[in-house]
PDB file of C-alpha atoms in Angstrom:
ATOM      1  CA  UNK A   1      85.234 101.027  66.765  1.00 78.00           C
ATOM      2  CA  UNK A   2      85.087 102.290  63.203  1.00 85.00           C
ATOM      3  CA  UNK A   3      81.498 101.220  62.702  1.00 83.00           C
ATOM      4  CA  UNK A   4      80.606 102.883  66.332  1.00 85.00           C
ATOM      5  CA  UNK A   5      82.037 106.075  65.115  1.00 86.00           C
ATOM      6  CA  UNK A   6      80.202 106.019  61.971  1.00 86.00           C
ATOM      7  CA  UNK A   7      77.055 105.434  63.578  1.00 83.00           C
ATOM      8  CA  UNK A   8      78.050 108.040  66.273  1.00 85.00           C
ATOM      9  CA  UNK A   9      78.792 110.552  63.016  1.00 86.00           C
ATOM     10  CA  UNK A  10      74.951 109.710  61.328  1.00 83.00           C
ATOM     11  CA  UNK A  11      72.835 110.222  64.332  1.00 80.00           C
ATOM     12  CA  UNK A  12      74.312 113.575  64.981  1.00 84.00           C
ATOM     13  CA  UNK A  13      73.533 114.114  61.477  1.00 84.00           C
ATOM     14  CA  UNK A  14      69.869 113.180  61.529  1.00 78.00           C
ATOM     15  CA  UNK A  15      70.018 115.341  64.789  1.00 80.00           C
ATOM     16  CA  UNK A  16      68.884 112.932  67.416  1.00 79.00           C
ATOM     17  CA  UNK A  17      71.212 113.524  69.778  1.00 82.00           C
ATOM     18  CA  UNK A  18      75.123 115.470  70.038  1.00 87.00           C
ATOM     19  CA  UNK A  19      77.902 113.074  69.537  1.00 86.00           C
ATOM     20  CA  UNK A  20      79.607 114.483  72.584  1.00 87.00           C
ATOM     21  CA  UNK A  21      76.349 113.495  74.669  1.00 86.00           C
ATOM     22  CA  UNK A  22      76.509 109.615  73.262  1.00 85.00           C
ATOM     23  CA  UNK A  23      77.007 107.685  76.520  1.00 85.00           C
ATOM     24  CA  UNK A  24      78.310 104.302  75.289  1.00 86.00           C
ATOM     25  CA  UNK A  25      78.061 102.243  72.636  1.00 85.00           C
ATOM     26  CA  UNK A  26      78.896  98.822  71.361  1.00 84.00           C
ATOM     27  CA  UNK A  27      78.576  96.118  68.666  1.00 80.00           C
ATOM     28  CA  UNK A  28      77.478  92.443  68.945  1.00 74.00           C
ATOM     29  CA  UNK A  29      78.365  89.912  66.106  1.00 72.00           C
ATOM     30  CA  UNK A  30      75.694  87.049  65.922  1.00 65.00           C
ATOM     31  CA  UNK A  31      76.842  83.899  64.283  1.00 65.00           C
ATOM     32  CA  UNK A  32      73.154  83.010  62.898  1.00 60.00           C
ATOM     33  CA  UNK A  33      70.939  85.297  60.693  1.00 57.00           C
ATOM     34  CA  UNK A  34      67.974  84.342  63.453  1.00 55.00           C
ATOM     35  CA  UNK A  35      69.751  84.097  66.949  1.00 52.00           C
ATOM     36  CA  UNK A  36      67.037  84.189  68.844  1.00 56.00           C
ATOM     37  CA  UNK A  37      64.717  82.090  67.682  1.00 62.00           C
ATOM     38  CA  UNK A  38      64.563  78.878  69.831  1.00 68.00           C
ATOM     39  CA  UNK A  39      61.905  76.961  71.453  1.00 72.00           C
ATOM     40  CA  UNK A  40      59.898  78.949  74.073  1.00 72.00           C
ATOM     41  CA  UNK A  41      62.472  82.423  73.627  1.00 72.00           C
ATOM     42  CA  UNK A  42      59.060  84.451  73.287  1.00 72.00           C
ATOM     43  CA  UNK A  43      58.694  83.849  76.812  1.00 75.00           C
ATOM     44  CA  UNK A  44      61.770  85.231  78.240  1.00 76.00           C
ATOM     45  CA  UNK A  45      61.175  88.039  75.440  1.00 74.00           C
ATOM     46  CA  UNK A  46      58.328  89.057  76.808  1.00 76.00           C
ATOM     47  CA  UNK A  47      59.403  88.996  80.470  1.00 77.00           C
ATOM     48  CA  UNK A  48      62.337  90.857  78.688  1.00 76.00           C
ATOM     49  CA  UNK A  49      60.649  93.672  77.741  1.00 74.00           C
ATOM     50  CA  UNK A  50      58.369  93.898  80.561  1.00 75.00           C
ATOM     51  CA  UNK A  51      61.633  94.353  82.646  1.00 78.00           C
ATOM     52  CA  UNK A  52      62.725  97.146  79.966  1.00 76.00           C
ATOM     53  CA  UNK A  53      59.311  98.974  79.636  1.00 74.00           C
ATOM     54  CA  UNK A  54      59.391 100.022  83.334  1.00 74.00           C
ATOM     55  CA  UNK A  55      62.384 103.040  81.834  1.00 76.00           C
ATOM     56  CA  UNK A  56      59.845 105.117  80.018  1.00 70.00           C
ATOM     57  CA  UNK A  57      63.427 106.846  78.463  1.00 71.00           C
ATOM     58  CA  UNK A  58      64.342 104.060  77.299  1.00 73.00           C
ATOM     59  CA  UNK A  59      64.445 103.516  73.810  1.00 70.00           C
ATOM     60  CA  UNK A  60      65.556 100.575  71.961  1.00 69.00           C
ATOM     61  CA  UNK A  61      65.457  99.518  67.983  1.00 66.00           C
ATOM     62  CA  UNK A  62      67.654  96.551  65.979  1.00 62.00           C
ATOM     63  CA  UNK A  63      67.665  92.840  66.208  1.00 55.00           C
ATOM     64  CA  UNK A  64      69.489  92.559  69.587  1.00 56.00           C
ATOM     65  CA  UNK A  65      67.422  96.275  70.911  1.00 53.00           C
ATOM     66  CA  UNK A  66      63.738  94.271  70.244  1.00 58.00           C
ATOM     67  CA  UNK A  67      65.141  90.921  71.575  1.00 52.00           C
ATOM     68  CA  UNK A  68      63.265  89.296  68.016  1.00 58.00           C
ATOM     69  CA  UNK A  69      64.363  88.945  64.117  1.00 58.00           C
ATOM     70  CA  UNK A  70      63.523  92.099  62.370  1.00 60.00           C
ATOM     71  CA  UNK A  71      65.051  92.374  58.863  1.00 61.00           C
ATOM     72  CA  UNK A  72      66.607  95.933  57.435  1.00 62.00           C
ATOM     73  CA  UNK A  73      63.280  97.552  56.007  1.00 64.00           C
ATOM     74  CA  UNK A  74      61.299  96.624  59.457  1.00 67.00           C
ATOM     75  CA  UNK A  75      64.376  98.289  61.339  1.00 69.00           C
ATOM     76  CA  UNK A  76      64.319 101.497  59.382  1.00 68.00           C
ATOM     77  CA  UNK A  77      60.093 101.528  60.289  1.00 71.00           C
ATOM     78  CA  UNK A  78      60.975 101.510  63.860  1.00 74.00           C
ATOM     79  CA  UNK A  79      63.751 103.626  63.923  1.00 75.00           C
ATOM     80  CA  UNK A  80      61.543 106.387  62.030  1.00 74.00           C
ATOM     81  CA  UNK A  81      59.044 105.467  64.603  1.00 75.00           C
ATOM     82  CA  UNK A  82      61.464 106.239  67.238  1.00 75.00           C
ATOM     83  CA  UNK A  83      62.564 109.436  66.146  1.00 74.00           C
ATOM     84  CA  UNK A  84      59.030 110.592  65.896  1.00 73.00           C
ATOM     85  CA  UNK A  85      57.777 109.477  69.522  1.00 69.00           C
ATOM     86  CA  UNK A  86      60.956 111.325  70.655  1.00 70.00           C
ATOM     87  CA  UNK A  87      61.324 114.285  68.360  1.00 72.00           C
ATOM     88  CA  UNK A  88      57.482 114.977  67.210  1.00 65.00           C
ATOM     89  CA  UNK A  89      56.195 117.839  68.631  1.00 56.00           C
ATOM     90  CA  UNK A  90      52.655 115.930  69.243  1.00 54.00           C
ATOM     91  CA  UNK A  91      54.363 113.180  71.493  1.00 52.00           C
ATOM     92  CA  UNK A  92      54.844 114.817  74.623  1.00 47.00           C
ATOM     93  CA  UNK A  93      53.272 112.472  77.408  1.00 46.00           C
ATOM     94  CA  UNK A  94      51.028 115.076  79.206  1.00 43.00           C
ATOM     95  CA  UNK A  95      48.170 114.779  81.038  1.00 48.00           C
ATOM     96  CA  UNK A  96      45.244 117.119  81.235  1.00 52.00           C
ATOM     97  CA  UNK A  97      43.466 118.079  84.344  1.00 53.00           C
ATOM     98  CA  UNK A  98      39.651 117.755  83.548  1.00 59.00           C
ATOM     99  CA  UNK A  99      37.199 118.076  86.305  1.00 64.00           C
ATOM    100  CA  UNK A 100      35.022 114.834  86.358  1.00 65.00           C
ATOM    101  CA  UNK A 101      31.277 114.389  86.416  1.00 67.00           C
ATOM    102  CA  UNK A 102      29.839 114.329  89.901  1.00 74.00           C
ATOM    103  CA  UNK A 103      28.303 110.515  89.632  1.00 80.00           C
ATOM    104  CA  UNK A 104      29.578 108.641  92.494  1.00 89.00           C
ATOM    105  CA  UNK A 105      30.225 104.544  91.211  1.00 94.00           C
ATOM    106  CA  UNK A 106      28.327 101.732  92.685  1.00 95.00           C
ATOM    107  CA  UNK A 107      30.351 100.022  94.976  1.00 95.00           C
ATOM    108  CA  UNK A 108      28.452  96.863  94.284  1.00 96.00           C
ATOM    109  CA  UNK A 109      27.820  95.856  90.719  1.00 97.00           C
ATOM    110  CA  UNK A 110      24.995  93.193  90.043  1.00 95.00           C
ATOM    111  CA  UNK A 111      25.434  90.302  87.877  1.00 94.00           C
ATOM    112  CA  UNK A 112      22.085  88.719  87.114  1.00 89.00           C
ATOM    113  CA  UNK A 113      22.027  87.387  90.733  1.00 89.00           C
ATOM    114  CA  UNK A 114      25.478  87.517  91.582  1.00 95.00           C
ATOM    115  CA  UNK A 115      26.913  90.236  93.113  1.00 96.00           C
ATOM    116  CA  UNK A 116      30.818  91.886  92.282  1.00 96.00           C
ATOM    117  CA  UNK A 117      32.555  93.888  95.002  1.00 95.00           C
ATOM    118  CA  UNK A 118      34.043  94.404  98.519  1.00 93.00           C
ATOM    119  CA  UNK A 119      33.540  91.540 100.810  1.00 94.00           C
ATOM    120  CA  UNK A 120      31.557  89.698  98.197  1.00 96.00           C
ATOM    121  CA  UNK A 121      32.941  86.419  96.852  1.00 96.00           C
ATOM    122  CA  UNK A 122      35.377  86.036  93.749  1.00 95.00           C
ATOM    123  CA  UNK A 123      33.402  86.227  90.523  1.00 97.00           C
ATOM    124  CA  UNK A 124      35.841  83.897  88.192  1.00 98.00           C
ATOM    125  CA  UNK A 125      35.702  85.080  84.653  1.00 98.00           C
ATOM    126  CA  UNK A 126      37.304  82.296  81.900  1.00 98.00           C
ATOM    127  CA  UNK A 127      39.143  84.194  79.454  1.00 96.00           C
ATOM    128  CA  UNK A 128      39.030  82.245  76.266  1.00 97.00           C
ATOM    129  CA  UNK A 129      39.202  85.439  73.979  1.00 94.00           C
ATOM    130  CA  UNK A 130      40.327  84.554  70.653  1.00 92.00           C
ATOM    131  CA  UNK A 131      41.555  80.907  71.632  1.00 91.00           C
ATOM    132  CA  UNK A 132      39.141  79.163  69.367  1.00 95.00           C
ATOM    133  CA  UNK A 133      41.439  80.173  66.409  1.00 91.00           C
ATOM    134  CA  UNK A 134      37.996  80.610  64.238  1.00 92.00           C
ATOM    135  CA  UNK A 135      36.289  77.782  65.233  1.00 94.00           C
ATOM    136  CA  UNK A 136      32.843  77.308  66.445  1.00 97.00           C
ATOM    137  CA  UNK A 137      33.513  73.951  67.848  1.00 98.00           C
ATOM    138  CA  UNK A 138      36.656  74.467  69.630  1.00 97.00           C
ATOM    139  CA  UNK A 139      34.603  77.886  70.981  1.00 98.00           C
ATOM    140  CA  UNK A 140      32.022  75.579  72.646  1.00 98.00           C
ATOM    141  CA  UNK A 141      34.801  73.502  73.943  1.00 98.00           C
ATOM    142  CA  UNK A 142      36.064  76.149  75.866  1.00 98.00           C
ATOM    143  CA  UNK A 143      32.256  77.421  77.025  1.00 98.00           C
ATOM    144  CA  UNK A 144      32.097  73.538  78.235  1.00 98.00           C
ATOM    145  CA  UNK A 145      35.296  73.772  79.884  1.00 98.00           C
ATOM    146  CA  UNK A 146      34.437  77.015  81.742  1.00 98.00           C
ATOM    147  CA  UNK A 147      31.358  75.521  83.264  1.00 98.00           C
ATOM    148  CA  UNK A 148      33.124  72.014  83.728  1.00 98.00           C
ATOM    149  CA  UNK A 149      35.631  74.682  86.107  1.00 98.00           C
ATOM    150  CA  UNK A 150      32.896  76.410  87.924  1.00 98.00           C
ATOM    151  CA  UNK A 151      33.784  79.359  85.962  1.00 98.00           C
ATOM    152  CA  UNK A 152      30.975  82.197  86.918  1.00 98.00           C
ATOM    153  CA  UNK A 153      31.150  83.898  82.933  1.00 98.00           C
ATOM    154  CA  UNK A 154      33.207  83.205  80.242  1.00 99.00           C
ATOM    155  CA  UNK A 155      34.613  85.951  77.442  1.00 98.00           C
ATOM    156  CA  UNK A 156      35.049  86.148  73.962  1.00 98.00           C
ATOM    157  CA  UNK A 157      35.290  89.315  71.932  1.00 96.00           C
ATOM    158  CA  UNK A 158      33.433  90.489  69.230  1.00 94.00           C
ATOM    159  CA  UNK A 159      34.720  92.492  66.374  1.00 90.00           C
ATOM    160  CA  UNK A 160      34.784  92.567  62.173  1.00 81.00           C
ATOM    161  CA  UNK A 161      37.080  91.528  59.951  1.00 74.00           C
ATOM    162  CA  UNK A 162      39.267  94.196  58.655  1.00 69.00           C
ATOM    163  CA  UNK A 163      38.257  96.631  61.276  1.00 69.00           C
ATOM    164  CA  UNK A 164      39.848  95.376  64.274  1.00 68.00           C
ATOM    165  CA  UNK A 165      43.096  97.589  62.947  1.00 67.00           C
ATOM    166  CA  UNK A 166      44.176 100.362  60.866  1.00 64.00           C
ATOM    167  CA  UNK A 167      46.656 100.743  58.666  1.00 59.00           C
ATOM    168  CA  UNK A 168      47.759 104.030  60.172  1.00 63.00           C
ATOM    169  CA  UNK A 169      48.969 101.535  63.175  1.00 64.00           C
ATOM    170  CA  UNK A 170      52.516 102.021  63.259  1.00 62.00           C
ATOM    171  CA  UNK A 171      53.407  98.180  64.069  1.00 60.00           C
ATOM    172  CA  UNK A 172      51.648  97.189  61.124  1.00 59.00           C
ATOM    173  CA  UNK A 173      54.907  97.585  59.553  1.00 60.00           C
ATOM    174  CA  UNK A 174      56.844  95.825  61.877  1.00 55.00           C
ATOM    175  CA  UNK A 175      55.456  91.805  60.579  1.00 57.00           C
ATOM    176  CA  UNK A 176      58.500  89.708  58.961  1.00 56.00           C
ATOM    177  CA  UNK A 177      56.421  88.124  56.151  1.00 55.00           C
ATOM    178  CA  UNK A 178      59.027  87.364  53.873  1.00 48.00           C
ATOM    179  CA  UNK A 179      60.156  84.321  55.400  1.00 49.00           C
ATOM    180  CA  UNK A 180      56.919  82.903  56.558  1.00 53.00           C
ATOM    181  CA  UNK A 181      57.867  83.063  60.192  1.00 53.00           C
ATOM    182  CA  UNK A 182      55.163  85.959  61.323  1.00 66.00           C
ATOM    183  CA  UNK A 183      51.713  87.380  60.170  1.00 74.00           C
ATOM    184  CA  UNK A 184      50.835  91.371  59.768  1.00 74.00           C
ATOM    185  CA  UNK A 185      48.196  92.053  62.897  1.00 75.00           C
ATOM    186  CA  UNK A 186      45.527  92.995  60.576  1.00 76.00           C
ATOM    187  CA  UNK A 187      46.206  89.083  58.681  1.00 79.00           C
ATOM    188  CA  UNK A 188      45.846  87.213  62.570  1.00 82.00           C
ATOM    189  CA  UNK A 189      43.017  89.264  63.470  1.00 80.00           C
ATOM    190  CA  UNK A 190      41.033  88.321  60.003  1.00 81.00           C
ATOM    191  CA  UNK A 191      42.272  84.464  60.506  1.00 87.00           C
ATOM    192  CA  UNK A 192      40.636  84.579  63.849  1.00 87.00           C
ATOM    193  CA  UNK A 193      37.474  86.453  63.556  1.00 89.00           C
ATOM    194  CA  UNK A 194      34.234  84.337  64.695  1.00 93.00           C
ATOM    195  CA  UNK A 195      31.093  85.910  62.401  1.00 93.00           C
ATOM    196  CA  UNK A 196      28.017  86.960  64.022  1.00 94.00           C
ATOM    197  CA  UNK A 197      26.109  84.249  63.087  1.00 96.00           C
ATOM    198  CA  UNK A 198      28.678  82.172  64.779  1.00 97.00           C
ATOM    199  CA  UNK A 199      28.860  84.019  67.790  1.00 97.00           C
ATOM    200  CA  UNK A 200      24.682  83.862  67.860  1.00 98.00           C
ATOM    201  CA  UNK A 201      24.928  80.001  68.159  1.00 98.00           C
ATOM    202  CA  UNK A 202      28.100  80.066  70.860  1.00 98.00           C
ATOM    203  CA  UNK A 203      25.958  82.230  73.315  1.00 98.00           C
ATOM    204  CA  UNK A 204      22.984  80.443  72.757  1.00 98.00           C
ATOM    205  CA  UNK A 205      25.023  77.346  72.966  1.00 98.00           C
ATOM    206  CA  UNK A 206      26.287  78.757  76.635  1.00 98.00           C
ATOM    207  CA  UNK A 207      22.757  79.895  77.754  1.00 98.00           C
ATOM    208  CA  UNK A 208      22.055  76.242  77.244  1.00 98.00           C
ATOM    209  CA  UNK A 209      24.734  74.716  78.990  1.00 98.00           C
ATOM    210  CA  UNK A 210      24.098  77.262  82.298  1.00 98.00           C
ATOM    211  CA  UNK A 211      26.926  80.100  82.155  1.00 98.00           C
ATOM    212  CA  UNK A 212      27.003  83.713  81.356  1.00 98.00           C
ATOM    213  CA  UNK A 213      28.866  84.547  78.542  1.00 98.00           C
ATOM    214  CA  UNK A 214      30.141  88.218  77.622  1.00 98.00           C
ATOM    215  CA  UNK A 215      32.729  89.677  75.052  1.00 98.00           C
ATOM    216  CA  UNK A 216      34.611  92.805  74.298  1.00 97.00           C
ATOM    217  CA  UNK A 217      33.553  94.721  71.622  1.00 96.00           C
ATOM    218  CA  UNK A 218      36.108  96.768  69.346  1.00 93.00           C
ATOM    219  CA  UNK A 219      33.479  98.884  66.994  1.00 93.00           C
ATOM    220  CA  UNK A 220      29.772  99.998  67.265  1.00 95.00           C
ATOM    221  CA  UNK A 221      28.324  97.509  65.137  1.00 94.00           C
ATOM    222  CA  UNK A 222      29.723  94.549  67.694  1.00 96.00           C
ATOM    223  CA  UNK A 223      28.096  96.849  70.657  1.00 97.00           C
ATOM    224  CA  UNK A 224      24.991  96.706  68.816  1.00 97.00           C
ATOM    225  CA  UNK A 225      25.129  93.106  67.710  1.00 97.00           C
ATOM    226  CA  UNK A 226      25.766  91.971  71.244  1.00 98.00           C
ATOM    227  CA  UNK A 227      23.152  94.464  72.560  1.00 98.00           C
ATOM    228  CA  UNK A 228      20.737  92.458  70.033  1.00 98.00           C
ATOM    229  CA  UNK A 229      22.072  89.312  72.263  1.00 97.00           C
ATOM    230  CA  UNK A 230      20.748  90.842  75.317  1.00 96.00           C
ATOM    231  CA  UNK A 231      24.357  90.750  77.148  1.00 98.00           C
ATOM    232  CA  UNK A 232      25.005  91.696  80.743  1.00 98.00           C
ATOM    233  CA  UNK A 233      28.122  92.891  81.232  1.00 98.00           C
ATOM    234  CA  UNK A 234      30.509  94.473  78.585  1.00 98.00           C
ATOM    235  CA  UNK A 235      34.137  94.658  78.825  1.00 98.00           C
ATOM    236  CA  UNK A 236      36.358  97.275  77.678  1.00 98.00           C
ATOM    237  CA  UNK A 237      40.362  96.126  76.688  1.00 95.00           C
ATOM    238  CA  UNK A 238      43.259  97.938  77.824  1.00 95.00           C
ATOM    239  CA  UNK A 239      44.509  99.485  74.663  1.00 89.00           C
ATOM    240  CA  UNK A 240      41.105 100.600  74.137  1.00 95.00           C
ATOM    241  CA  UNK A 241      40.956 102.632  77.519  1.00 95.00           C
ATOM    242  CA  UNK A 242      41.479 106.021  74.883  1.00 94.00           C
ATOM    243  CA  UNK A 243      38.740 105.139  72.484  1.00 94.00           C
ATOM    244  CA  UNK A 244      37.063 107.331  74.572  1.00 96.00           C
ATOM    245  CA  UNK A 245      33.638 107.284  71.431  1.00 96.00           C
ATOM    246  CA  UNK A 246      33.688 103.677  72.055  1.00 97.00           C
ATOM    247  CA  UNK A 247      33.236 103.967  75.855  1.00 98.00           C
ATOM    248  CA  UNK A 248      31.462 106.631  75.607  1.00 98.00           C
ATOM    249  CA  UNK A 249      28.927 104.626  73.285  1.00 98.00           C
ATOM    250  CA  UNK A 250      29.342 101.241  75.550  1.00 98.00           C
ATOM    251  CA  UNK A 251      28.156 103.430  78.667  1.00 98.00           C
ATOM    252  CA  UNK A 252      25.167 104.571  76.770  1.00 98.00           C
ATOM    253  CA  UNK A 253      23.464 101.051  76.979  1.00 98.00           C
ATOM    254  CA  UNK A 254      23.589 101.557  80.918  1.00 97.00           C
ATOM    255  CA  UNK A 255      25.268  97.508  81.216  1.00 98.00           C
ATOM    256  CA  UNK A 256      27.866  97.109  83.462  1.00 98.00           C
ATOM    257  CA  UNK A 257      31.428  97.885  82.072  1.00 98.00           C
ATOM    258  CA  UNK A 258      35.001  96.035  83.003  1.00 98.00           C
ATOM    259  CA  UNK A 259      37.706  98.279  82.031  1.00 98.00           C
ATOM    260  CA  UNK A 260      41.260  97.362  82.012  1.00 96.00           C
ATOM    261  CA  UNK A 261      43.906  99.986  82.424  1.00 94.00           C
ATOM    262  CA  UNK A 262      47.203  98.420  81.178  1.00 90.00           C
ATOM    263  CA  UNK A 263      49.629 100.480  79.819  1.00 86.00           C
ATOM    264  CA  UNK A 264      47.264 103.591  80.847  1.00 88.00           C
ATOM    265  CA  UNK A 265      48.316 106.947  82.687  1.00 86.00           C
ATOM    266  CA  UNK A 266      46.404 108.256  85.423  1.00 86.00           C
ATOM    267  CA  UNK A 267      45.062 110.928  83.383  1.00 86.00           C
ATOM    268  CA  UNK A 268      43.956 108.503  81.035  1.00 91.00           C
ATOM    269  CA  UNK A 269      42.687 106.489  83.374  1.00 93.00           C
ATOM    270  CA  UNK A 270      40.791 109.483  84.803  1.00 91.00           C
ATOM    271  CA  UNK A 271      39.547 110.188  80.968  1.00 92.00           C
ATOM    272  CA  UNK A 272      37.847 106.986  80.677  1.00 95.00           C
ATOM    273  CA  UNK A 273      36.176 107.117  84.373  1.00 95.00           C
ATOM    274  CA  UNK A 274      34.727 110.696  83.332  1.00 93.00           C
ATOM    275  CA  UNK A 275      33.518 109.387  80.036  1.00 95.00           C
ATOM    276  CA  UNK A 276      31.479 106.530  81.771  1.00 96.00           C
ATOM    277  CA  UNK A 277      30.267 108.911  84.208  1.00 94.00           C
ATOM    278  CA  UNK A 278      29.000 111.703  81.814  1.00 94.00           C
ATOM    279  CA  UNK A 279      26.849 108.444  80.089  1.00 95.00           C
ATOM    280  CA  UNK A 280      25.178 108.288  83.667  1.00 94.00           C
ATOM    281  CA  UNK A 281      26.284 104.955  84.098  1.00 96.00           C
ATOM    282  CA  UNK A 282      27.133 103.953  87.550  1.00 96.00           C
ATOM    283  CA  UNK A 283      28.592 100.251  87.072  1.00 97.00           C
ATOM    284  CA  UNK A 284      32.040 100.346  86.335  1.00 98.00           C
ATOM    285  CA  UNK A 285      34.665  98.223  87.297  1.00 97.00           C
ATOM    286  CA  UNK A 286      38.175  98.665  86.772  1.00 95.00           C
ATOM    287  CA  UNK A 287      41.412  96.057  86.727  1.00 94.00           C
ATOM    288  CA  UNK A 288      44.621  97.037  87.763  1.00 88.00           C
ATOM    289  CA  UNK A 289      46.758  94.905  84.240  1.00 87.00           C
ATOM    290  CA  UNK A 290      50.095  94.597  83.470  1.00 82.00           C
ATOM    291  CA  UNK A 291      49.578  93.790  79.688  1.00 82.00           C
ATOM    292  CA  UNK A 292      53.094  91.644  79.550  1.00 78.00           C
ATOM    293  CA  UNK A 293      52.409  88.607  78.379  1.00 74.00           C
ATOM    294  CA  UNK A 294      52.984  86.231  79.897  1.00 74.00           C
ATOM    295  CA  UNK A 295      53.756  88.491  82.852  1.00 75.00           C
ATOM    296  CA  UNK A 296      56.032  87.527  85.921  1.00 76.00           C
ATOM    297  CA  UNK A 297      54.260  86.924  88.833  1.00 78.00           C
ATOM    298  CA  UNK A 298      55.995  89.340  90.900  1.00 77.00           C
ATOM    299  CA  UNK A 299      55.064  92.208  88.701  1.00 75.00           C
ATOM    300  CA  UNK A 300      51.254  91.214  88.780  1.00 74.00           C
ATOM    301  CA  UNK A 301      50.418  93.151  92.266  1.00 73.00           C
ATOM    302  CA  UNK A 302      48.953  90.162  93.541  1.00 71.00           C
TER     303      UNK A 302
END
């Protein structure tokens, strides 16, 4: 009770909320330094937090509050991060009204030969993103598996090292490195970048073996270096659905775009529509995504 009070005492301090308007509060004592960390816990983490994310006023820092092993300098990141996404006068979640280019969508996009939309059947994309770890080899493994599976395309995406994020990324901060246990984002990213003159051979490698192969750029020079490859399709990722210069610049080639819209607003969804529309660009599909991963089957809308 003592430590509740003081705790009570120092966020009316810091003025994030009136003491008087605290609703409860409590303490937990773990008997390990990492409590949580047991075989297969960042699965029931992550359906965890799904469950959580759906209270958009719900905010939650610490060890127990992220459900993973944070130690004290991490926690005082996030709690600063906190305070701003609550407090900071740019961090209002509004959404602008914009009035959107008149270009009506295709309602059937074309493939090479196969055709993507109402009535028409499945076209079964093999995700194998970043799964090759790096490796060229283990990247043709999955092509090989993908066409062993029927698989219509597979994806990979295509970005450069040390661009994929910046440092201004607030959960850059958030990587335990001391002990060994975890990697910063920008570190995993480098580790598994494929180079371009890798990714040549692996979609020549697929054009050989009989299977269209796409992959989602993160920059303009991977747009450009997969527009040298004579791609198809682009896709678009979900946390990129407000890089509106990179849609905007992924429209301009006039190639079909996928675009995801986890985590997105309406109005943001709305944004990224207009953008591809203002390019001209009629071929635009969009996936409903709940970017939990691995995400419960009942929340996937299926």
């Amino acid at each position: 009770e003592l430590l509740i009070e003081k705790i009570s005492d120092q966020v009316e301090i810091v003025g994030l909320i009136k003491k008087n308007k605290l609703c409860d509060a409590s303490t937990n004592k773990e008997s390990f330094v990492y409590p949580l960390l047991y075989t297969g816990y960042q699965q029931e983490r992550a359906k965890t937090q799904s469950s959580i994310s759906k209270y958009q006023q719900l905010y939650s820092i610490g060890t127990g509050g992220d459900y993973n092993y944070a130690d004290s300098q991490i926690l005082f990141h996030k709690a600063f991060d906190t305070v701003a996404i609550i407090c900071g006068k740019d961090s209002s979640y509004t959404e602008t009204i914009r009035k959107i280019p008149p270009v009506e969508l295709n309602q059937t996009v074309l493939i090479n030969d196969k055709k993507i939309g109402r009535g028409e059947k499945a076209y079964i994309i093999a995700e194998a993103g970043l799964n090759h770890n790096g490796s060229l080899k283990l990247a043709k493994e999955l092509v090989d598996a993908a066409k062993k599976t029927n698989c219509d395309a597979v994806k990979f995406q295509a970005f450069k090292k040390n661009s994929r994020i910046s440092s201004k990324v607030k959960a850059v901060k958030y990587a335990e490195t001391i002990t060994g246990l975890e990697e910063t984002l920008d570190e995993m990213f480098n580790r598994l970048a494929m180079s371009f003159d890798d990714q040549k051979e692996l979609f020549d490698y697929a054009h050989k073996v009989g299977i269209e192969i796409f992959s989602t750029p993160f920059d303009f020079d991977s747009v450009d270096f997969l527009e040298n490859l004579d791609v198809n399709i682009y896709k678009i990722a979900s946390f990129d659905l407000v890089n509106l210069p990179l849609i905007k610049y992924v429209a301009k080639t006039g190639k079909p775009i996928i675009l995801s819209t986890g985590m997105s607003t309406l109005g943001q969804i709305e944004e990224a529509v207009g953008t591809v529309k203002e390019e001209g660009n009629k071929n635009l599909i969009l996936l409903h995504c709940n970017s939990s991963y691995p995400a419960a089957p009942h929340e996937m809308n299926l």
